[in-house]
Amino acid sequence: MAGRQAVKAYLDLLSQPCRAVLIFLKHNKIPHTVELVALRKGQHKTSEFSKLNPMQKVPVLDDNGFVLTESDAILKYLATTYNVPDHWYPKLSEKRARVDEYTAWHHVNTRMHAATVFLQEVIFPNMGQPTNPAKFKKALTDLDGTLDMLENMFLKRKPFLCGDDISLADLLAVCELMQPMCSGRDVLKDRPKLQSWRSRVQSALSDSFDEAHSVVYQIRQKFTAKL
Amino acid sequence: MAGRQAVKVYLDLLSQPCRALLIFLKHNKIPHTVELIALRKGQQKTPEFTKLNPMQKVPVLDDNGFVLTESDAILKYLATTYNVPDHWYPKLPEKRARVDEYTAWHHVNTRMHASTVFLQEVIFPMMGQPTNPAKFEKALADLNGTLDMLENMFLKRQPFLCGDEISLADLLAVCELMQPLCSGRDILKDRPKLLSWRSRVQSALSDSFDEAHSVVYQIREKFTAKL
């Protein structure tokens, strides 16, 4: 990999998958530059950004002209093209399949429900948009169901979601489950098994975890100060 | 792979990802047995099936004791552990990343919107459940947006979603886009570019495509006969 140029990542740290990408880059010391794209200012809708990513979403990776979207794909691409420890995205087919299984399930489970709770509780009120109490309650219930499955199935007999070591699955999941923290809501507070898992993940990620989540902690401070 | 035992798959051919899996197995002549799970009869909720897959969903793969869920993961596992042509899930990281990019995007785009149209138009009326006209209209609009993106982005300069040849992406997408056909609704009918793509995909898959979709054609006959 000698002479390989730094990758460029377009991120908004309020976005859960963006944090996962940044943590992965920093933790694995992958040379990179970050270009911040402020979603709340509509910077993902500029003609310049739309040219880069017509989906108008973050994160986006630009590896010296190879432009890639979707955090799953970005993380897997980085894990396979940089010399990172195998546990992130194991080469052994059966172990890799477990990570692919979680990252597929994640989209309409962990991500969907945790994001809806956050949008209803933090973003819509912040933007003066109408909230939907019924939708919010349903999202909390759905998220509860998701947490049950994380505890009772993925973590049934192992310390991390896909095995004995941290993987891309844990990284993506923890960033989603941190999001409701913006309103001071700890979705894991009555779940010791998941709290232990979160501690293990934070320990494994050390500084890069808190650095990436600083915007979440800031928003939480402002949000709870208002109450 | 000499001496490798057949895999077992648990499927309901009314399920789009199940069809994708069956087509892949047949087309690539991967030795397999099929156990049918009739979702409309609740067979995914029996204690026996729940023991196999606590998520109570199909498809499920059992490769001689290695049990895997999520069609993305199953297809990628089969593509990497059997000797299938490279184009299904290319080994080259940049090409593979494109397939991972699509399969990630697929969950809350193609799959979500095409399924909702189908559920609202075919399943809920069939089960005597209330339909939601507003939700149905929204799903049609969302699906339209998805089809725009498939045409203008994924298929912008290439004959298949991820490149010059068919891949797992096309297989998953085509099965989702066939689902609304159950009511006689051809969502691609005014879109020549996507119609051409679908033809190319069907040609590449030949017999296995129509065999897997026979239940869709049957339902379409019954549904349109009622009108």
Short mmCIF file of C-alpha atoms in Angstrom, two decimals:
data_model
loop_
_atom_site.label_atom_id
_atom_site.label_comp_id
_atom_site.label_asym_id
_atom_site.label_seq_id
_atom_site.Cartn_x
_atom_site.Cartn_y
_atom_site.Cartn_z
CA MET A 1 0.00 0.00 0.00
CA ALA A 2 3.07 2.27 -0.12
CA GLY A 3 2.29 5.45 -2.00
CA ARG A 4 -1.47 5.01 -1.69
CA GLN A 5 -3.06 8.42 -1.43
CA ALA A 6 -5.33 9.41 1.43
CA VAL A 7 -9.03 8.78 0.94
CA LYS A 8 -11.52 11.61 1.25
CA ALA A 9 -14.65 11.17 3.34
CA TYR A 10 -17.67 13.46 3.12
CA LEU A 11 -19.38 13.38 6.50
CA ASP A 12 -21.83 14.99 8.88
CA LEU A 13 -21.09 13.73 12.39
CA LEU A 14 -24.73 14.04 13.32
CA SER A 15 -25.23 11.12 10.92
CA GLN A 16 -24.84 7.73 12.55
CA PRO A 17 -23.24 5.95 9.58
CA CYS A 18 -20.84 8.88 9.13
CA ARG A 19 -19.60 8.41 12.67
CA ALA A 20 -19.07 4.73 12.05
CA VAL A 21 -16.92 5.54 9.00
CA LEU A 22 -14.89 8.19 10.83
CA ILE A 23 -14.29 5.95 13.85
CA PHE A 24 -13.13 3.16 11.55
CA LEU A 25 -10.74 5.45 9.67
CA LYS A 26 -9.23 6.93 12.83
CA HIS A 27 -9.07 3.73 14.82
CA ASN A 28 -7.27 1.91 12.03
CA LYS A 29 -5.06 4.88 11.23
CA ILE A 30 -6.18 4.94 7.61
CA PRO A 31 -4.89 8.16 6.00
CA HIS A 32 -7.88 10.31 5.21
CA THR A 33 -9.20 13.83 4.90
CA VAL A 34 -12.66 14.82 6.01
CA GLU A 35 -14.96 17.23 4.26
CA LEU A 36 -17.84 18.23 6.46
CA VAL A 37 -21.26 18.38 4.82
CA ALA A 38 -23.77 20.06 7.13
CA LEU A 39 -27.11 18.38 6.49
CA ARG A 40 -28.99 20.94 8.59
CA LYS A 41 -27.71 23.64 6.24
CA GLY A 42 -28.72 21.67 3.16
CA GLN A 43 -25.14 21.25 2.02
CA HIS A 44 -25.94 17.82 0.63
CA LYS A 45 -28.24 19.45 -1.90
CA THR A 46 -25.73 21.79 -3.53
CA SER A 47 -25.10 21.19 -7.22
CA GLU A 48 -21.49 20.41 -6.38
CA PHE A 49 -22.32 17.71 -3.87
CA SER A 50 -25.11 16.33 -6.06
CA LYS A 51 -22.56 15.88 -8.82
CA LEU A 52 -20.47 13.78 -6.44
CA ASN A 53 -23.47 11.89 -5.06
CA PRO A 54 -26.80 12.27 -6.87
CA MET A 55 -28.46 10.47 -3.92
CA GLN A 56 -27.64 13.61 -1.87
CA LYS A 57 -26.64 11.57 1.15
CA VAL A 58 -23.66 11.08 3.45
CA PRO A 59 -21.30 9.39 3.99
CA VAL A 60 -19.46 9.36 0.68
CA LEU A 61 -15.97 7.97 0.15
CA ASP A 62 -13.71 9.23 -2.61
CA ASP A 63 -10.71 6.96 -2.96
CA ASN A 64 -8.71 8.87 -5.55
CA GLY A 65 -11.54 9.03 -8.03
CA PHE A 66 -13.38 5.88 -6.94
CA VAL A 67 -16.54 7.31 -5.38
CA LEU A 68 -18.57 5.03 -3.13
CA THR A 69 -21.75 5.56 -1.11
CA GLU A 70 -23.54 3.48 1.59
CA SER A 71 -21.68 3.03 4.87
CA ASP A 72 -21.87 -0.80 4.70
CA ALA A 73 -20.11 -0.82 1.37
CA ILE A 74 -17.61 1.85 2.39
CA LEU A 75 -16.62 0.05 5.59
CA LYS A 76 -16.32 -3.32 3.85
CA TYR A 77 -14.26 -1.77 1.03
CA LEU A 78 -11.88 -0.10 3.51
CA ALA A 79 -11.61 -3.28 5.59
CA THR A 80 -10.61 -5.30 2.54
CA THR A 81 -8.27 -2.83 0.90
CA TYR A 82 -6.38 -1.68 3.98
CA ASN A 83 -4.41 -3.86 6.31
CA VAL A 84 -6.84 -3.84 9.24
CA PRO A 85 -7.20 -6.64 11.80
CA ASP A 86 -9.24 -9.52 10.41
CA HIS A 87 -11.96 -9.36 13.08
CA TRP A 88 -13.49 -6.21 11.54
CA TYR A 89 -14.63 -8.14 8.46
CA PRO A 90 -13.25 -11.68 8.70
CA LYS A 91 -11.99 -13.43 5.62
CA LEU A 92 -13.34 -16.83 6.71
CA SER A 93 -16.61 -17.27 4.79
CA GLU A 94 -18.77 -18.33 7.71
CA LYS A 95 -17.53 -15.51 9.95
CA ARG A 96 -17.91 -12.97 7.16
CA ALA A 97 -21.43 -14.21 6.51
CA ARG A 98 -22.36 -13.39 10.11
CA VAL A 99 -21.25 -9.78 9.62
CA ASP A 100 -23.14 -9.57 6.31
CA GLU A 101 -26.18 -11.05 8.07
CA TYR A 102 -26.14 -8.34 10.73
CA THR A 103 -25.43 -5.44 8.35
CA ALA A 104 -28.38 -6.50 6.17
CA TRP A 105 -30.74 -6.86 9.17
CA HIS A 106 -29.52 -3.52 10.55
CA HIS A 107 -31.18 -1.37 7.85
CA VAL A 108 -34.82 -1.97 8.73
CA ASN A 109 -34.24 -2.82 12.36
CA THR A 110 -31.61 -1.03 14.45
CA ARG A 111 -31.14 1.87 12.06
CA MET A 112 -34.76 2.41 11.17
CA HIS A 113 -36.19 2.36 14.67
CA ALA A 114 -33.43 4.24 16.50
CA ALA A 115 -33.39 6.90 13.78
CA THR A 116 -37.18 7.36 13.95
CA VAL A 117 -37.06 7.86 17.73
CA PHE A 118 -34.36 10.50 17.24
CA LEU A 119 -36.14 12.27 14.38
CA GLN A 120 -39.42 12.46 16.27
CA GLU A 121 -37.91 13.50 19.58
CA VAL A 122 -35.08 15.82 18.52
CA ILE A 123 -35.08 16.84 14.89
CA PHE A 124 -38.70 17.61 14.07
CA PRO A 125 -39.30 19.76 17.16
CA ASN A 126 -35.96 21.49 16.48
CA MET A 127 -37.04 22.31 12.96
CA GLY A 128 -40.50 23.43 13.95
CA GLN A 129 -42.00 20.51 12.07
CA PRO A 130 -45.05 18.67 13.36
CA THR A 131 -44.31 15.56 15.38
CA ASN A 132 -46.41 12.43 15.33
CA PRO A 133 -46.96 11.04 18.83
CA ALA A 134 -48.40 7.78 17.51
CA LYS A 135 -45.42 7.28 15.22
CA PHE A 136 -43.06 8.09 18.09
CA LYS A 137 -44.66 5.55 20.41
CA LYS A 138 -44.58 2.92 17.71
CA ALA A 139 -40.90 3.64 17.06
CA LEU A 140 -40.14 3.21 20.77
CA THR A 141 -41.95 -0.12 20.78
CA ASP A 142 -40.25 -1.23 17.58
CA LEU A 143 -36.88 -0.20 19.00
CA ASP A 144 -37.64 -2.23 22.11
CA GLY A 145 -38.26 -5.24 19.91
CA THR A 146 -34.97 -4.63 18.13
CA LEU A 147 -33.12 -4.41 21.44
CA ASP A 148 -34.71 -7.69 22.55
CA MET A 149 -33.36 -9.33 19.40
CA LEU A 150 -29.91 -7.84 19.85
CA GLU A 151 -29.79 -9.19 23.41
CA ASN A 152 -31.43 -12.54 22.91
CA MET A 153 -30.16 -13.50 19.52
CA PHE A 154 -27.05 -11.73 18.33
CA LEU A 155 -25.52 -11.48 21.80
CA LYS A 156 -27.00 -14.75 23.03
CA ARG A 157 -23.75 -16.61 23.58
CA LYS A 158 -21.10 -14.14 22.54
CA PRO A 159 -19.62 -10.83 23.67
CA PHE A 160 -19.98 -9.04 20.30
CA LEU A 161 -22.77 -9.12 17.73
CA CYS A 162 -21.02 -11.48 15.35
CA GLY A 163 -18.55 -13.37 17.49
CA ASP A 164 -15.80 -13.09 20.08
CA ASP A 165 -14.32 -9.94 18.60
CA ILE A 166 -15.63 -6.55 17.59
CA SER A 167 -16.64 -6.23 13.93
CA LEU A 168 -18.21 -3.72 11.54
CA ALA A 169 -21.59 -4.87 12.88
CA ASP A 170 -20.89 -3.58 16.40
CA LEU A 171 -19.58 -0.30 15.01
CA LEU A 172 -22.68 0.37 12.92
CA ALA A 173 -25.03 -0.73 15.70
CA VAL A 174 -23.44 1.32 18.47
CA CYS A 175 -23.55 4.53 16.42
CA GLU A 176 -27.28 4.07 15.81
CA LEU A 177 -27.97 3.28 19.46
CA MET A 178 -26.09 6.40 20.56
CA GLN A 179 -28.31 8.67 18.49
CA PRO A 180 -31.31 8.92 20.85
CA MET A 181 -28.78 10.09 23.47
CA CYS A 182 -29.12 13.51 21.83
CA SER A 183 -32.26 14.09 23.87
CA GLY A 184 -30.74 12.50 26.97
CA ARG A 185 -32.55 9.24 26.22
CA ASP A 186 -30.43 6.21 26.99
CA VAL A 187 -32.26 3.42 25.18
CA LEU A 188 -30.04 0.84 26.91
CA LYS A 189 -30.60 2.04 30.46
CA ASP A 190 -32.62 -0.92 31.70
CA ARG A 191 -30.65 -3.49 29.76
CA PRO A 192 -27.46 -4.55 31.56
CA LYS A 193 -26.46 -7.05 28.88
CA LEU A 194 -26.52 -4.37 26.17
CA GLN A 195 -24.82 -1.85 28.43
CA SER A 196 -21.97 -4.30 28.92
CA TRP A 197 -21.80 -4.78 25.18
CA ARG A 198 -21.70 -1.02 24.63
CA SER A 199 -18.89 -0.69 27.19
CA ARG A 200 -16.90 -3.40 25.46
CA VAL A 201 -17.35 -1.65 22.13
CA GLN A 202 -16.39 1.74 23.55
CA SER A 203 -13.31 0.21 25.18
CA ALA A 204 -12.27 -1.41 21.94
CA LEU A 205 -12.65 1.94 20.12
CA SER A 206 -11.21 4.17 22.87
CA ASP A 207 -10.62 7.82 21.89
CA SER A 208 -12.07 7.64 18.41
CA PHE A 209 -15.50 6.78 19.86
CA ASP A 210 -15.84 9.85 22.08
CA GLU A 211 -14.29 12.19 19.52
CA ALA A 212 -16.80 11.13 16.88
CA HIS A 213 -19.67 11.39 19.35
CA SER A 214 -18.82 14.84 20.69
CA VAL A 215 -21.63 16.43 18.66
CA VAL A 216 -24.12 14.00 20.29
CA TYR A 217 -22.89 15.00 23.76
CA GLN A 218 -23.15 18.69 22.84
CA ILE A 219 -26.71 18.34 21.59
CA ARG A 220 -27.65 16.39 24.71
CA GLN A 221 -26.37 19.21 26.88
CA LYS A 222 -28.38 21.82 25.00
CA PHE A 223 -31.49 19.63 24.88
CA THR A 224 -31.51 18.72 28.56
CA ALA A 225 -30.66 22.31 29.57
CA LYS A 226 -33.91 23.42 27.95
CA LEU A 227 -36.01 21.09 30.07
CA MET B 1 -15.77 -28.99 -3.15
CA ALA B 2 -15.96 -32.76 -3.75
CA GLY B 3 -18.05 -34.44 -1.10
CA ARG B 4 -19.72 -31.21 -0.02
CA GLN B 5 -23.25 -31.99 1.08
CA ALA B 6 -26.27 -30.23 -0.41
CA VAL B 7 -27.46 -27.10 1.34
CA LYS B 8 -31.02 -26.85 2.64
CA VAL B 9 -33.09 -23.75 2.07
CA TYR B 10 -36.33 -22.76 3.73
CA LEU B 11 -38.40 -20.71 1.30
CA ASP B 12 -41.78 -19.26 0.43
CA LEU B 13 -41.79 -18.39 -3.26
CA LEU B 14 -44.20 -15.56 -2.63
CA SER B 15 -41.25 -13.90 -0.86
CA GLN B 16 -39.05 -11.86 -3.15
CA PRO B 17 -35.72 -12.63 -1.48
CA CYS B 18 -36.63 -16.35 -1.44
CA ARG B 19 -37.05 -16.30 -5.19
CA ALA B 20 -33.69 -14.60 -5.62
CA LEU B 21 -32.08 -17.37 -3.60
CA LEU B 22 -33.80 -20.20 -5.45
CA ILE B 23 -32.92 -18.71 -8.83
CA PHE B 24 -29.27 -18.39 -7.78
CA LEU B 25 -29.12 -21.99 -6.57
CA LYS B 26 -30.75 -23.44 -9.69
CA HIS B 27 -28.95 -21.22 -12.17
CA ASN B 28 -25.56 -22.07 -10.72
CA LYS B 29 -26.45 -25.74 -10.24
CA ILE B 30 -25.66 -25.63 -6.54
CA PRO B 31 -26.90 -28.88 -4.94
CA HIS B 32 -29.76 -28.03 -2.63
CA THR B 33 -33.01 -29.20 -1.10
CA VAL B 34 -35.98 -26.90 -0.56
CA GLU B 35 -38.32 -26.90 2.39
CA LEU B 36 -41.37 -24.79 1.71
CA ILE B 37 -42.60 -22.52 4.48
CA ALA B 38 -46.05 -21.12 3.77
CA LEU B 39 -46.13 -17.65 5.29
CA ARG B 40 -49.86 -17.28 4.70
CA LYS B 41 -50.39 -20.35 6.88
CA GLY B 42 -48.13 -18.99 9.61
CA GLN B 43 -45.59 -21.80 9.19
CA GLN B 44 -42.80 -19.38 10.05
CA LYS B 45 -44.18 -19.15 13.57
CA THR B 46 -44.13 -22.83 14.53
CA PRO B 47 -41.85 -23.71 17.49
CA GLU B 48 -39.79 -25.86 15.15
CA PHE B 49 -39.11 -23.10 12.63
CA THR B 50 -38.63 -20.54 15.40
CA LYS B 51 -35.91 -22.77 16.85
CA LEU B 52 -34.18 -22.67 13.47
CA ASN B 53 -34.74 -18.93 13.00
CA PRO B 54 -35.98 -16.92 15.99
CA MET B 55 -36.57 -13.98 13.62
CA GLN B 56 -39.39 -16.09 12.10
CA LYS B 57 -38.50 -15.04 8.56
CA VAL B 58 -37.53 -16.59 5.27
CA PRO B 59 -35.25 -17.33 3.52
CA VAL B 60 -33.02 -19.40 5.77
CA LEU B 61 -29.99 -21.38 4.62
CA ASP B 62 -28.75 -24.44 6.47
CA ASP B 63 -25.36 -25.47 5.16
CA ASN B 64 -24.81 -28.67 7.08
CA GLY B 65 -25.42 -27.08 10.44
CA PHE B 66 -24.32 -23.53 9.54
CA VAL B 67 -27.61 -21.64 9.67
CA LEU B 68 -27.74 -18.25 7.97
CA THR B 69 -30.52 -15.68 7.48
CA GLU B 70 -30.84 -12.52 5.33
CA SER B 71 -30.84 -13.02 1.58
CA ASP B 72 -27.89 -10.61 1.05
CA ALA B 73 -25.70 -12.63 3.35
CA ILE B 74 -26.90 -15.98 2.00
CA LEU B 75 -26.28 -15.02 -1.63
CA LYS B 76 -22.84 -13.59 -0.87
CA TYR B 77 -21.92 -16.67 1.17
CA LEU B 78 -22.97 -19.01 -1.64
CA ALA B 79 -21.20 -16.89 -4.26
CA THR B 80 -17.95 -17.03 -2.31
CA THR B 81 -18.05 -20.67 -1.23
CA TYR B 82 -19.19 -22.23 -4.51
CA ASN B 83 -17.42 -21.96 -7.82
CA VAL B 84 -19.80 -19.50 -9.48
CA PRO B 85 -18.80 -17.03 -12.22
CA ASP B 86 -17.05 -13.99 -10.75
CA HIS B 87 -19.57 -11.46 -12.07
CA TRP B 88 -22.18 -12.48 -9.48
CA TYR B 89 -20.07 -11.06 -6.64
CA PRO B 90 -16.72 -9.94 -8.09
CA LYS B 91 -13.53 -10.49 -6.14
CA LEU B 92 -12.01 -7.18 -7.23
CA PRO B 93 -12.65 -4.80 -4.30
CA GLU B 94 -13.93 -1.90 -6.38
CA LYS B 95 -16.36 -4.10 -8.30
CA ARG B 96 -17.45 -5.89 -5.15
CA ALA B 97 -18.00 -2.55 -3.43
CA ARG B 98 -20.49 -1.60 -6.15
CA VAL B 99 -22.55 -4.73 -5.43
CA ASP B 100 -22.36 -4.05 -1.67
CA GLU B 101 -23.42 -0.47 -2.37
CA TYR B 102 -26.53 -1.57 -4.23
CA THR B 103 -27.49 -4.34 -1.79
CA ALA B 104 -27.30 -1.85 1.10
CA TRP B 105 -29.37 0.78 -0.75
CA HIS B 106 -31.88 -1.88 -1.79
CA HIS B 107 -33.34 -2.44 1.70
CA VAL B 108 -35.01 0.93 2.22
CA ASN B 109 -35.48 1.73 -1.44
CA THR B 110 -36.37 -0.96 -3.99
CA ARG B 111 -37.48 -3.55 -1.43
CA MET B 112 -39.34 -1.22 0.87
CA HIS B 113 -41.37 0.62 -1.74
CA ALA B 114 -42.16 -2.27 -4.08
CA SER B 115 -43.22 -4.41 -1.07
CA THR B 116 -45.48 -1.73 0.31
CA VAL B 117 -47.26 -1.36 -3.03
CA PHE B 118 -47.77 -5.14 -3.13
CA LEU B 119 -48.93 -5.41 0.49
CA GLN B 120 -51.44 -2.59 0.10
CA GLU B 121 -52.77 -3.70 -3.26
CA VAL B 122 -52.76 -7.50 -2.97
CA ILE B 123 -52.14 -8.87 0.51
CA PHE B 124 -54.22 -6.67 2.80
CA PRO B 125 -57.38 -6.87 0.67
CA MET B 126 -56.82 -10.64 0.30
CA MET B 127 -56.62 -11.00 4.08
CA GLY B 128 -59.59 -8.76 4.70
CA GLN B 129 -57.36 -6.23 6.42
CA PRO B 130 -57.95 -2.50 6.08
CA THR B 131 -55.92 -0.82 3.36
CA ASN B 132 -54.54 2.67 3.64
CA PRO B 133 -55.05 4.63 0.41
CA ALA B 134 -52.74 7.45 1.53
CA LYS B 135 -49.98 4.97 2.32
CA PHE B 136 -50.54 3.24 -1.02
CA GLU B 137 -50.30 6.51 -2.99
CA LYS B 138 -47.16 7.42 -1.09
CA ALA B 139 -45.63 4.02 -1.79
CA LEU B 140 -46.35 4.43 -5.51
CA ALA B 141 -44.70 7.86 -5.47
CA ASP B 142 -41.73 6.53 -3.49
CA LEU B 143 -41.40 3.59 -5.85
CA ASN B 144 -41.41 6.01 -8.77
CA GLY B 145 -38.52 7.85 -7.16
CA THR B 146 -36.66 4.57 -6.72
CA LEU B 147 -37.21 3.65 -10.36
CA ASP B 148 -35.90 7.08 -11.40
CA MET B 149 -32.72 6.37 -9.42
CA LEU B 150 -32.33 2.90 -10.87
CA GLU B 151 -32.59 4.34 -14.39
CA ASN B 152 -30.63 7.52 -13.98
CA MET B 153 -27.94 6.43 -11.61
CA PHE B 154 -27.29 2.71 -11.38
CA LEU B 155 -28.09 2.09 -15.06
CA LYS B 156 -26.75 5.42 -16.24
CA ARG B 157 -23.88 4.10 -18.33
CA GLN B 158 -24.02 0.36 -17.86
CA PRO B 159 -26.34 -2.48 -18.87
CA PHE B 160 -26.63 -3.98 -15.37
CA LEU B 161 -26.96 -2.30 -12.00
CA CYS B 162 -23.34 -2.71 -10.99
CA GLY B 163 -21.48 -3.04 -14.29
CA ASP B 164 -21.33 -4.77 -17.62
CA GLU B 165 -22.56 -8.08 -16.31
CA ILE B 166 -25.36 -9.38 -14.14
CA SER B 167 -24.67 -9.55 -10.40
CA LEU B 168 -26.48 -10.33 -7.13
CA ALA B 169 -27.78 -6.75 -7.25
CA ASP B 170 -29.80 -7.35 -10.42
CA LEU B 171 -31.16 -10.61 -9.04
CA LEU B 172 -32.41 -9.03 -5.81
CA ALA B 173 -33.81 -6.00 -7.62
CA VAL B 174 -35.67 -7.89 -10.30
CA CYS B 175 -37.42 -10.14 -7.78
CA GLU B 176 -38.67 -7.09 -5.87
CA LEU B 177 -39.82 -5.35 -9.04
CA MET B 178 -41.75 -8.46 -10.15
CA GLN B 179 -43.84 -8.50 -6.95
CA PRO B 180 -46.42 -5.84 -7.88
CA LEU B 181 -47.12 -7.93 -10.99
CA CYS B 182 -49.27 -10.10 -8.70
CA SER B 183 -52.05 -7.58 -9.20
CA GLY B 184 -51.29 -7.18 -12.89
CA ARG B 185 -49.41 -3.96 -12.18
CA ASP B 186 -46.30 -3.65 -14.34
CA ILE B 187 -44.45 -0.82 -12.70
CA LEU B 188 -41.87 -0.75 -15.48
CA LYS B 189 -44.36 -0.39 -18.30
CA ASP B 190 -43.61 3.24 -19.16
CA ARG B 191 -39.90 2.90 -18.65
CA PRO B 192 -38.14 1.46 -21.71
CA LYS B 193 -34.71 1.61 -20.13
CA LEU B 194 -35.82 -0.52 -17.18
CA LEU B 195 -37.83 -2.82 -19.43
CA SER B 196 -34.65 -3.50 -21.42
CA TRP B 197 -32.76 -4.13 -18.21
CA ARG B 198 -35.39 -6.55 -17.00
CA SER B 199 -35.25 -8.42 -20.33
CA ARG B 200 -31.49 -8.70 -20.10
CA VAL B 201 -31.78 -10.05 -16.57
CA GLN B 202 -34.47 -12.54 -17.55
CA SER B 203 -32.38 -13.69 -20.50
CA ALA B 204 -29.35 -14.19 -18.31
CA LEU B 205 -31.43 -16.26 -15.89
CA SER B 206 -33.51 -18.17 -18.48
CA ASP B 207 -35.67 -21.02 -17.09
CA SER B 208 -34.90 -20.50 -13.44
CA PHE B 209 -36.51 -17.04 -13.56
CA ASP B 210 -39.91 -18.16 -14.81
CA GLU B 211 -39.96 -21.29 -12.66
CA ALA B 212 -39.38 -19.25 -9.52
CA HIS B 213 -41.96 -16.66 -10.55
CA SER B 214 -44.74 -19.12 -11.39
CA VAL B 215 -46.57 -18.28 -8.14
CA VAL B 216 -46.56 -14.58 -9.14
CA TYR B 217 -48.08 -15.42 -12.52
CA GLN B 218 -50.71 -17.60 -10.85
CA ILE B 219 -51.73 -14.89 -8.43
CA ARG B 220 -51.88 -12.38 -11.26
CA GLU B 221 -54.30 -14.63 -13.13
CA LYS B 222 -56.57 -15.00 -10.13
CA PHE B 223 -56.36 -11.31 -9.26
CA THR B 224 -57.11 -10.01 -12.74
CA ALA B 225 -59.86 -12.61 -13.25
CA LYS B 226 -61.70 -11.08 -10.30
CA LEU B 227 -61.75 -7.59 -11.83
#
